Amino acid sequence: MFFIKIRNTFVWNMNFSKEIKGWFARHKRDLPWRTQNDPYQIWLSEIILQQTRVAQGLPYFLKYIEKYPTIKDFANADLDEVLRIWQGLGYYSRARNMHFAAQQIMNEFGGEFPRTYKELIQLKGVGAYTAAAIASIAYDEKVAVVDGNVYRVLSRYFNDATPIDSSEGVKLFQKLANELIEKENPGDHNQALMEIGALVCTPKNPDCENCPLSSSCEGFNKNTFSNLPVKSKKVKVSERYFTFLHFECKGKIWIQKREAKDIWNGLFQLPMIETDQKMNFQDLKKHEIIESNNVKSIEYRTSLVHKLTHQKIFADFYFVELGNFKENNTYQLIDKIDLDNYALPKLIVNYLEVSNC
DNA sequence: AAAACGGGGCC
DNA sequence: GGCCCAGTTTT
């Protein structure tokens, strides 16, 4: 036990780092990316786990490692295939950025995975958190990670209500994290802090009884922990109206690749019309997409509401019977059975399921 | 500095 | 229905 200097005051501390590393050794979860120190696998796991729970990301990690055992395999992969494997995980720019970063490693780093924080952060999709995670876990560099878990644990431990989504908060908690880490097993230190956040110092009903930090935790001792951490911003949810057209004939179907700087960039969808309010059937019938094709009938199928963090999407689905498929620059005509080969938004997957396709 | 970017689990 | 998850990039 000794004192450390934090925020210009001396705080009683029982060697914070040793304590959490000891706890980690006893309580860490058995996770596949913890069985080795391959920077490629560490990187893959870190990208997958951004804004994603371990339980959700785990099967994706296994799929990628099996499909692409090395960074070289990943770099040589087709982006559409990488996205297809990513299907359902969300934040698809992560997959596109990984593919880009893999080629950066092959071209700019001679196929050798970068070894330092400074180099790692140059990779696309690798920010301060991920660079610190890889550098500390794979290469024992003493750099502190600050993720959602660390914000929660430290804001409670120091009873600090500085908003974590303010630039001041980002700097403050990075500074605190930097002061706590030691050169001895920095990777374990970082993982320990996150593991405590994930398993003990949870957002709701934290298990302070079994927390190795509770005796010196100000948030616990002052009973303020349930109000920490503080976030200042509110997310605003926009409402969008999508009308999807299911053109199908003799086992063929039209799909379209999304390439705008928008949701689902790089994924495939059914031909779609976006309107600023729910589209009525009369407007649909006289829409250019319908008028310019040999349409025999239009049949309403179903409506789905797709709720996301920043968007609430109201989707209507129509089955359109065609006399024939006309040549078209915006849509691709594929065998319906091949839909499995394309990365589709979960909304489309849901539609195909409920409509028994 | 703020907004955009998915999907799922928990309460 | 709101919050949050091993955050980063773009505006």
Tab-separated table of C-alpha atoms (C1' of nucleotides) in Angstrom:
chain	number	residue	atom	x	y	z
A	1	MET	CA	0.000	0.000	0.000
A	2	PHE	CA	1.258	3.451	-0.811
A	3	PHE	CA	0.198	6.841	-2.054
A	4	ILE	CA	0.051	7.990	-5.617
A	5	LYS	CA	-0.369	11.481	-6.919
A	6	ILE	CA	-3.499	11.964	-8.955
A	7	ARG	CA	-4.984	15.306	-9.945
A	8	ASN	CA	-2.431	17.133	-7.774
A	9	THR	CA	-3.547	15.385	-4.637
A	10	PHE	CA	-2.149	12.299	-2.988
A	11	VAL	CA	-4.632	9.469	-2.937
A	12	TRP	CA	-4.389	6.417	-0.778
A	13	ASN	CA	-3.813	3.505	-3.024
A	14	MET	CA	-3.079	-0.182	-2.630
A	15	ASN	CA	-0.989	-0.432	-5.774
A	16	PHE	CA	-3.896	-0.154	-8.093
A	17	SER	CA	-2.212	-1.920	-10.987
A	18	LYS	CA	-1.004	-4.940	-9.013
A	19	GLU	CA	-4.397	-5.292	-7.395
A	20	ILE	CA	-6.355	-5.382	-10.638
A	21	LYS	CA	-3.814	-7.624	-12.351
A	22	GLY	CA	-4.105	-10.045	-9.459
A	23	TRP	CA	-7.860	-9.984	-9.749
A	24	PHE	CA	-7.601	-10.447	-13.509
A	25	ALA	CA	-5.412	-13.523	-13.136
A	26	ARG	CA	-8.110	-15.122	-11.012
A	27	HIS	CA	-11.245	-13.972	-12.800
A	28	LYS	CA	-10.532	-13.344	-16.468
A	29	ARG	CA	-12.798	-14.943	-18.998
A	30	ASP	CA	-11.510	-17.620	-21.313
A	31	LEU	CA	-11.648	-15.875	-24.671
A	32	PRO	CA	-10.167	-17.100	-27.943
A	33	TRP	CA	-8.070	-13.968	-28.545
A	34	ARG	CA	-6.440	-14.515	-25.160
A	35	THR	CA	-4.885	-17.829	-26.128
A	36	GLN	CA	-1.968	-16.251	-28.023
A	37	ASN	CA	-0.284	-12.912	-28.637
A	38	ASP	CA	-0.632	-12.696	-32.406
A	39	PRO	CA	-1.008	-8.964	-33.134
A	40	TYR	CA	-3.204	-9.819	-36.124
A	41	GLN	CA	-5.678	-11.658	-33.921
A	42	ILE	CA	-5.522	-8.990	-31.219
A	43	TRP	CA	-6.249	-6.345	-33.858
A	44	LEU	CA	-9.111	-8.358	-35.300
A	45	SER	CA	-10.686	-8.848	-31.884
A	46	GLU	CA	-10.298	-5.178	-30.962
A	47	ILE	CA	-11.983	-3.912	-34.115
A	48	ILE	CA	-14.805	-6.414	-33.790
A	49	LEU	CA	-15.373	-5.469	-30.159
A	50	GLN	CA	-15.647	-1.719	-30.785
A	51	GLN	CA	-19.091	-0.728	-29.522
A	52	THR	CA	-19.927	-4.418	-29.473
A	53	ARG	CA	-20.435	-6.886	-26.651
A	54	VAL	CA	-18.144	-9.868	-26.361
A	55	ALA	CA	-21.050	-12.283	-26.757
A	56	GLN	CA	-22.072	-10.665	-30.034
A	57	GLY	CA	-18.561	-10.362	-31.487
A	58	LEU	CA	-17.227	-13.758	-30.490
A	59	PRO	CA	-18.668	-15.858	-33.333
A	60	TYR	CA	-17.500	-13.241	-35.856
A	61	PHE	CA	-13.946	-13.435	-34.525
A	62	LEU	CA	-13.966	-17.198	-35.009
A	63	LYS	CA	-15.339	-16.892	-38.538
A	64	TYR	CA	-12.654	-14.402	-39.575
A	65	ILE	CA	-9.770	-16.359	-38.058
A	66	GLU	CA	-10.904	-19.474	-39.831
A	67	LYS	CA	-11.423	-17.732	-43.156
A	68	TYR	CA	-8.344	-15.515	-42.975
A	69	PRO	CA	-5.671	-17.054	-40.703
A	70	THR	CA	-3.085	-14.342	-41.401
A	71	ILE	CA	-2.947	-10.649	-42.179
A	72	LYS	CA	-1.851	-11.574	-45.685
A	73	ASP	CA	-4.975	-13.656	-46.213
A	74	PHE	CA	-7.067	-10.736	-45.026
A	75	ALA	CA	-5.306	-8.270	-47.299
A	76	ASN	CA	-5.830	-10.512	-50.317
A	77	ALA	CA	-9.503	-11.055	-49.571
A	78	ASP	CA	-12.273	-9.490	-51.603
A	79	LEU	CA	-13.918	-6.581	-49.771
A	80	ASP	CA	-17.411	-7.829	-50.600
A	81	GLU	CA	-16.541	-11.151	-49.001
A	82	VAL	CA	-15.166	-9.423	-45.891
A	83	LEU	CA	-18.419	-7.475	-45.655
A	84	ARG	CA	-20.486	-10.620	-46.152
A	85	ILE	CA	-18.832	-12.196	-43.114
A	86	TRP	CA	-19.402	-8.948	-41.191
A	87	GLN	CA	-23.125	-9.082	-42.014
A	88	GLY	CA	-25.240	-8.483	-38.933
A	89	LEU	CA	-22.491	-6.994	-36.782
A	90	GLY	CA	-23.170	-3.351	-37.628
A	91	TYR	CA	-20.898	-0.333	-38.104
A	92	TYR	CA	-19.757	-1.713	-41.436
A	93	SER	CA	-17.067	0.907	-41.903
A	94	ARG	CA	-15.075	-1.211	-39.461
A	95	ALA	CA	-14.897	-4.004	-42.038
A	96	ARG	CA	-14.024	-1.633	-44.863
A	97	ASN	CA	-11.373	0.050	-42.750
A	98	MET	CA	-9.884	-3.296	-41.699
A	99	HIS	CA	-9.570	-4.332	-45.302
A	100	PHE	CA	-7.853	-1.029	-46.083
A	101	ALA	CA	-5.563	-1.373	-43.046
A	102	ALA	CA	-4.569	-4.895	-44.051
A	103	GLN	CA	-3.307	-3.507	-47.341
A	104	GLN	CA	-1.543	-0.682	-45.528
A	105	ILE	CA	0.327	-3.329	-43.540
A	106	MET	CA	1.283	-5.240	-46.662
A	107	ASN	CA	2.304	-2.160	-48.634
A	108	GLU	CA	3.604	0.336	-46.096
A	109	PHE	CA	4.896	-2.000	-43.383
A	110	GLY	CA	6.288	-4.783	-45.577
A	111	GLY	CA	3.735	-7.299	-44.346
A	112	GLU	CA	4.966	-6.965	-40.747
A	113	PHE	CA	2.363	-5.916	-38.232
A	114	PRO	CA	3.278	-2.485	-36.763
A	115	ARG	CA	4.725	-2.793	-33.259
A	116	THR	CA	4.293	0.594	-31.649
A	117	TYR	CA	1.390	2.811	-30.658
A	118	LYS	CA	2.717	5.505	-32.959
A	119	GLU	CA	2.696	3.219	-35.986
A	120	LEU	CA	-0.477	1.363	-35.089
A	121	ILE	CA	-2.544	4.520	-34.901
A	122	GLN	CA	-1.685	5.227	-38.537
A	123	LEU	CA	-3.813	2.248	-39.555
A	124	LYS	CA	-7.282	2.965	-40.845
A	125	GLY	CA	-9.881	2.202	-38.217
A	126	VAL	CA	-7.314	2.214	-35.413
A	127	GLY	CA	-7.754	5.105	-33.007
A	128	ALA	CA	-6.303	5.885	-29.608
A	129	TYR	CA	-8.049	3.020	-27.856
A	130	THR	CA	-7.215	0.281	-30.347
A	131	ALA	CA	-3.612	1.390	-30.828
A	132	ALA	CA	-3.075	1.278	-27.067
A	133	ALA	CA	-4.795	-2.088	-26.788
A	134	ILE	CA	-2.678	-3.762	-29.464
A	135	ALA	CA	0.580	-2.105	-28.377
A	136	SER	CA	0.101	-3.102	-24.747
A	137	ILE	CA	-1.322	-6.584	-25.212
A	138	ALA	CA	0.832	-7.783	-28.098
A	139	TYR	CA	4.027	-5.770	-27.496
A	140	ASP	CA	4.047	-4.804	-23.782
A	141	GLU	CA	4.111	-1.095	-24.526
A	142	LYS	CA	3.075	0.984	-21.526
A	143	VAL	CA	0.106	2.818	-23.036
A	144	ALA	CA	-3.253	3.010	-21.296
A	145	VAL	CA	-6.552	2.135	-22.958
A	146	VAL	CA	-9.677	4.164	-22.290
A	147	ASP	CA	-12.857	2.498	-23.470
A	148	GLY	CA	-16.396	2.574	-22.145
A	149	ASN	CA	-15.460	0.230	-19.300
A	150	VAL	CA	-12.500	2.339	-18.247
A	151	TYR	CA	-14.586	5.523	-18.275
A	152	ARG	CA	-17.057	3.872	-15.962
A	153	VAL	CA	-14.533	2.355	-13.564
A	154	LEU	CA	-12.380	5.485	-13.280
A	155	SER	CA	-15.228	7.992	-13.060
A	156	ARG	CA	-16.607	5.973	-10.162
A	157	TYR	CA	-13.284	5.220	-8.538
A	158	PHE	CA	-12.357	8.922	-8.491
A	159	ASN	CA	-15.963	10.080	-8.113
A	160	ASP	CA	-15.520	12.418	-11.065
A	161	ALA	CA	-18.563	13.755	-12.924
A	162	THR	CA	-16.701	15.310	-15.828
A	163	PRO	CA	-18.744	14.275	-18.900
A	164	ILE	CA	-16.956	11.443	-20.667
A	165	ASP	CA	-18.199	12.671	-24.054
A	166	SER	CA	-16.607	16.104	-23.652
A	167	SER	CA	-13.093	16.811	-24.855
A	168	GLU	CA	-12.220	17.735	-21.289
A	169	GLY	CA	-13.437	14.355	-20.069
A	170	VAL	CA	-11.552	12.489	-22.764
A	171	LYS	CA	-8.332	14.192	-21.734
A	172	LEU	CA	-8.936	13.804	-18.031
A	173	PHE	CA	-9.681	10.086	-18.047
A	174	GLN	CA	-6.839	9.357	-20.449
A	175	LYS	CA	-4.534	11.192	-18.045
A	176	LEU	CA	-5.816	9.245	-15.054
A	177	ALA	CA	-5.459	5.972	-16.949
A	178	ASN	CA	-1.915	6.921	-17.928
A	179	GLU	CA	-0.989	7.540	-14.319
A	180	LEU	CA	-2.316	4.206	-13.118
A	181	ILE	CA	-0.609	1.918	-15.634
A	182	GLU	CA	2.809	0.454	-14.895
A	183	LYS	CA	5.518	-1.025	-17.053
A	184	GLU	CA	4.889	-4.472	-15.585
A	185	ASN	CA	2.413	-6.297	-17.843
A	186	PRO	CA	0.627	-3.245	-19.226
A	187	GLY	CA	-1.523	-5.467	-21.428
A	188	ASP	CA	-2.873	-7.327	-18.417
A	189	HIS	CA	-3.388	-4.034	-16.606
A	190	ASN	CA	-5.492	-2.693	-19.458
A	191	GLN	CA	-7.487	-5.861	-19.861
A	192	ALA	CA	-7.998	-6.080	-16.107
A	193	LEU	CA	-9.511	-2.609	-15.941
A	194	MET	CA	-11.839	-3.407	-18.824
A	195	GLU	CA	-12.728	-6.799	-17.425
A	196	ILE	CA	-13.659	-5.245	-14.092
A	197	GLY	CA	-15.843	-2.787	-15.970
A	198	ALA	CA	-17.511	-5.578	-17.912
A	199	LEU	CA	-18.011	-8.081	-15.094
A	200	VAL	CA	-18.064	-6.137	-11.809
A	201	CYS	CA	-18.394	-2.387	-12.289
A	202	THR	CA	-21.383	-2.761	-14.586
A	203	PRO	CA	-23.641	0.137	-15.661
A	204	LYS	CA	-26.535	-1.145	-13.575
A	205	ASN	CA	-26.256	-2.948	-10.234
A	206	PRO	CA	-22.458	-3.163	-9.985
A	207	ASP	CA	-21.125	-5.968	-7.826
A	208	CYS	CA	-19.159	-3.750	-5.418
A	209	GLU	CA	-19.086	-6.549	-2.852
A	210	ASN	CA	-16.739	-8.480	-5.071
A	211	CYS	CA	-14.787	-5.570	-6.514
A	212	PRO	CA	-11.059	-5.462	-5.786
A	213	LEU	CA	-11.217	-1.659	-5.845
A	214	SER	CA	-14.176	-0.993	-3.563
A	215	SER	CA	-12.191	-0.174	-0.409
A	216	SER	CA	-10.583	2.852	-2.060
A	217	CYS	CA	-13.395	3.628	-4.519
A	218	GLU	CA	-14.769	7.113	-3.870
A	219	GLY	CA	-17.905	6.399	-5.839
A	220	PHE	CA	-18.602	3.402	-3.624
A	221	ASN	CA	-17.678	5.105	-0.368
A	222	LYS	CA	-19.734	8.193	-1.167
A	223	ASN	CA	-22.498	6.159	-2.793
A	224	THR	CA	-22.396	8.205	-5.989
A	225	PHE	CA	-21.519	5.386	-8.372
A	226	SER	CA	-25.014	4.922	-9.770
A	227	ASN	CA	-24.887	8.422	-11.262
A	228	LEU	CA	-21.521	7.859	-12.910
A	229	PRO	CA	-20.197	8.196	-15.494
A	230	VAL	CA	-21.846	11.361	-16.766
A	231	LYS	CA	-22.681	11.865	-20.419
A	232	SER	CA	-23.658	15.297	-21.680
A	233	LYS	CA	-24.994	14.645	-25.137
A	234	LYS	CA	-28.311	13.181	-26.122
A	235	VAL	CA	-28.539	11.178	-29.308
A	236	LYS	CA	-31.178	12.405	-31.675
A	237	VAL	CA	-33.021	9.827	-33.691
A	238	SER	CA	-34.082	10.677	-37.215
A	239	GLU	CA	-37.043	8.954	-38.822
A	240	ARG	CA	-36.718	7.652	-42.383
A	241	TYR	CA	-39.173	6.056	-44.785
A	242	PHE	CA	-37.940	3.321	-47.121
A	243	THR	CA	-40.062	1.538	-49.713
A	244	PHE	CA	-38.400	-1.672	-50.896
A	245	LEU	CA	-39.386	-3.343	-54.131
A	246	HIS	CA	-39.014	-7.066	-54.418
A	247	PHE	CA	-38.705	-7.679	-58.158
A	248	GLU	CA	-38.595	-11.395	-58.741
A	249	CYS	CA	-39.191	-13.568	-61.775
A	250	LYS	CA	-38.136	-17.105	-62.612
A	251	GLY	CA	-35.652	-17.349	-59.775
A	252	LYS	CA	-34.000	-14.026	-60.556
A	253	ILE	CA	-34.022	-10.958	-58.370
A	254	TRP	CA	-32.794	-7.382	-58.556
A	255	ILE	CA	-30.411	-6.057	-55.929
A	256	GLN	CA	-28.564	-2.792	-55.568
A	257	LYS	CA	-25.294	-1.902	-53.891
A	258	ARG	CA	-25.387	1.020	-51.461
A	259	GLU	CA	-22.472	3.327	-52.097
A	260	ALA	CA	-23.506	6.637	-50.596
A	261	LYS	CA	-22.002	8.056	-47.429
A	262	ASP	CA	-24.913	6.756	-45.477
A	263	ILE	CA	-26.021	3.802	-43.449
A	264	TRP	CA	-25.083	0.344	-44.817
A	265	ASN	CA	-22.447	1.657	-47.187
A	266	GLY	CA	-21.095	-1.224	-49.246
A	267	LEU	CA	-24.008	-3.541	-48.530
A	268	PHE	CA	-26.659	-4.782	-50.942
A	269	GLN	CA	-30.369	-4.167	-50.705
A	270	LEU	CA	-33.534	-4.565	-52.744
A	271	PRO	CA	-34.354	-1.648	-55.061
A	272	MET	CA	-35.497	1.116	-52.739
A	273	ILE	CA	-37.249	4.472	-52.776
A	274	GLU	CA	-36.699	6.850	-49.880
A	275	THR	CA	-39.327	9.475	-49.135
A	276	ASP	CA	-39.668	12.005	-46.344
A	277	GLN	CA	-42.900	10.440	-45.197
A	278	LYS	CA	-44.635	7.131	-45.631
A	279	MET	CA	-45.171	6.507	-49.344
A	280	ASN	CA	-48.738	5.783	-50.331
A	281	PHE	CA	-49.682	3.148	-52.869
A	282	GLN	CA	-50.880	5.654	-55.500
A	283	ASP	CA	-47.521	7.436	-55.516
A	284	LEU	CA	-45.726	4.132	-55.769
A	285	LYS	CA	-47.784	3.028	-58.780
A	286	LYS	CA	-46.872	6.117	-60.761
A	287	HIS	CA	-43.243	6.162	-59.648
A	288	GLU	CA	-40.637	6.125	-62.396
A	289	ILE	CA	-39.277	2.747	-61.286
A	290	ILE	CA	-42.710	1.210	-61.835
A	291	GLU	CA	-43.674	3.144	-64.953
A	292	SER	CA	-40.450	2.405	-66.783
A	293	ASN	CA	-40.742	-1.335	-66.334
A	294	ASN	CA	-43.060	-4.026	-67.602
A	295	VAL	CA	-44.974	-4.329	-64.339
A	296	LYS	CA	-47.846	-6.786	-64.230
A	297	SER	CA	-48.823	-6.330	-60.609
A	298	ILE	CA	-47.749	-4.842	-57.303
A	299	GLU	CA	-48.536	-6.607	-54.081
A	300	TYR	CA	-48.015	-5.192	-50.595
A	301	ARG	CA	-46.083	-7.669	-48.479
A	302	THR	CA	-45.232	-6.254	-45.090
A	303	SER	CA	-43.975	-3.327	-43.037
A	304	LEU	CA	-41.051	-3.454	-40.636
A	305	VAL	CA	-39.741	-0.877	-38.208
A	306	HIS	CA	-35.979	-1.012	-37.864
A	307	LYS	CA	-34.667	0.776	-34.799
A	308	LEU	CA	-31.063	1.871	-34.680
A	309	THR	CA	-29.103	4.138	-32.381
A	310	HIS	CA	-29.510	7.205	-34.586
A	311	GLN	CA	-32.311	6.225	-36.914
A	312	LYS	CA	-35.779	4.775	-36.860
A	313	ILE	CA	-36.497	3.310	-40.249
A	314	PHE	CA	-40.056	2.634	-41.377
A	315	ALA	CA	-39.808	0.115	-44.196
A	316	ASP	CA	-42.591	-1.027	-46.519
A	317	PHE	CA	-42.041	-4.032	-48.749
A	318	TYR	CA	-43.826	-4.674	-52.033
A	319	PHE	CA	-43.619	-7.655	-54.336
A	320	VAL	CA	-43.561	-6.533	-57.956
A	321	GLU	CA	-44.410	-8.988	-60.696
A	322	LEU	CA	-42.572	-8.251	-63.928
A	323	GLY	CA	-43.178	-9.430	-67.450
A	324	ASN	CA	-39.463	-9.326	-67.994
A	325	PHE	CA	-36.342	-7.767	-66.510
A	326	LYS	CA	-35.133	-4.786	-68.544
A	327	GLU	CA	-31.450	-3.903	-68.772
A	328	ASN	CA	-30.600	-1.523	-65.995
A	329	ASN	CA	-27.548	0.353	-64.796
A	330	THR	CA	-28.572	0.736	-61.171
A	331	TYR	CA	-29.705	-2.780	-60.354
A	332	GLN	CA	-27.918	-6.108	-60.593
A	333	LEU	CA	-29.868	-9.149	-61.705
A	334	ILE	CA	-28.808	-12.182	-59.715
A	335	ASP	CA	-30.027	-15.680	-59.039
A	336	LYS	CA	-32.128	-15.477	-55.933
A	337	ILE	CA	-30.376	-18.499	-54.511
A	338	ASP	CA	-27.153	-16.496	-54.576
A	339	LEU	CA	-28.499	-13.863	-52.164
A	340	ASP	CA	-26.532	-15.680	-49.477
A	341	ASN	CA	-23.326	-14.487	-51.093
A	342	TYR	CA	-24.133	-10.804	-50.604
A	343	ALA	CA	-23.829	-8.706	-47.476
A	344	LEU	CA	-27.342	-7.558	-46.629
A	345	PRO	CA	-28.552	-5.172	-43.923
A	346	LYS	CA	-30.325	-6.954	-41.093
A	347	LEU	CA	-33.536	-5.230	-42.158
A	348	ILE	CA	-33.426	-7.009	-45.515
A	349	VAL	CA	-32.511	-10.305	-43.891
A	350	ASN	CA	-35.510	-9.870	-41.594
A	351	TYR	CA	-37.793	-9.215	-44.541
A	352	LEU	CA	-36.565	-12.269	-46.422
A	353	GLU	CA	-37.240	-14.339	-43.327
A	354	VAL	CA	-40.743	-13.097	-42.565
A	355	SER	CA	-41.777	-13.297	-46.218
A	356	ASN	CA	-40.517	-16.856	-46.386
A	357	CYS	CA	-37.978	-16.190	-49.080
B	1	DA	C1'	-16.974	19.969	-31.154
B	2	DA	C1'	-20.655	17.493	-32.980
B	3	DA	C1'	-22.715	14.145	-35.876
B	4	DA	C1'	-22.808	9.779	-38.138
B	5	DC	C1'	-22.340	5.019	-38.011
B	6	DG	C1'	-25.786	-1.061	-36.501
B	7	DG	C1'	-27.358	-4.297	-33.957
B	8	DG	C1'	-28.484	-6.538	-29.751
B	9	DG	C1'	-29.112	-7.221	-24.710
B	10	DC	C1'	-30.625	-5.600	-20.321
B	11	DC	C1'	-33.737	-3.251	-17.217
C	1	DG	C1'	-38.203	3.072	-24.243
C	2	DG	C1'	-33.611	4.291	-22.751
C	3	DC	C1'	-28.939	3.022	-22.055
C	4	DC	C1'	-24.721	0.984	-23.361
C	5	DC	C1'	-21.386	-2.047	-25.575
C	6	DA	C1'	-12.988	-3.576	-25.677
C	7	DG	C1'	-14.661	3.643	-30.745
C	8	DT	C1'	-13.402	5.872	-35.196
C	9	DT	C1'	-14.143	8.846	-38.924
C	10	DT	C1'	-16.219	12.602	-41.062
C	11	DT	C1'	-18.247	17.024	-41.038
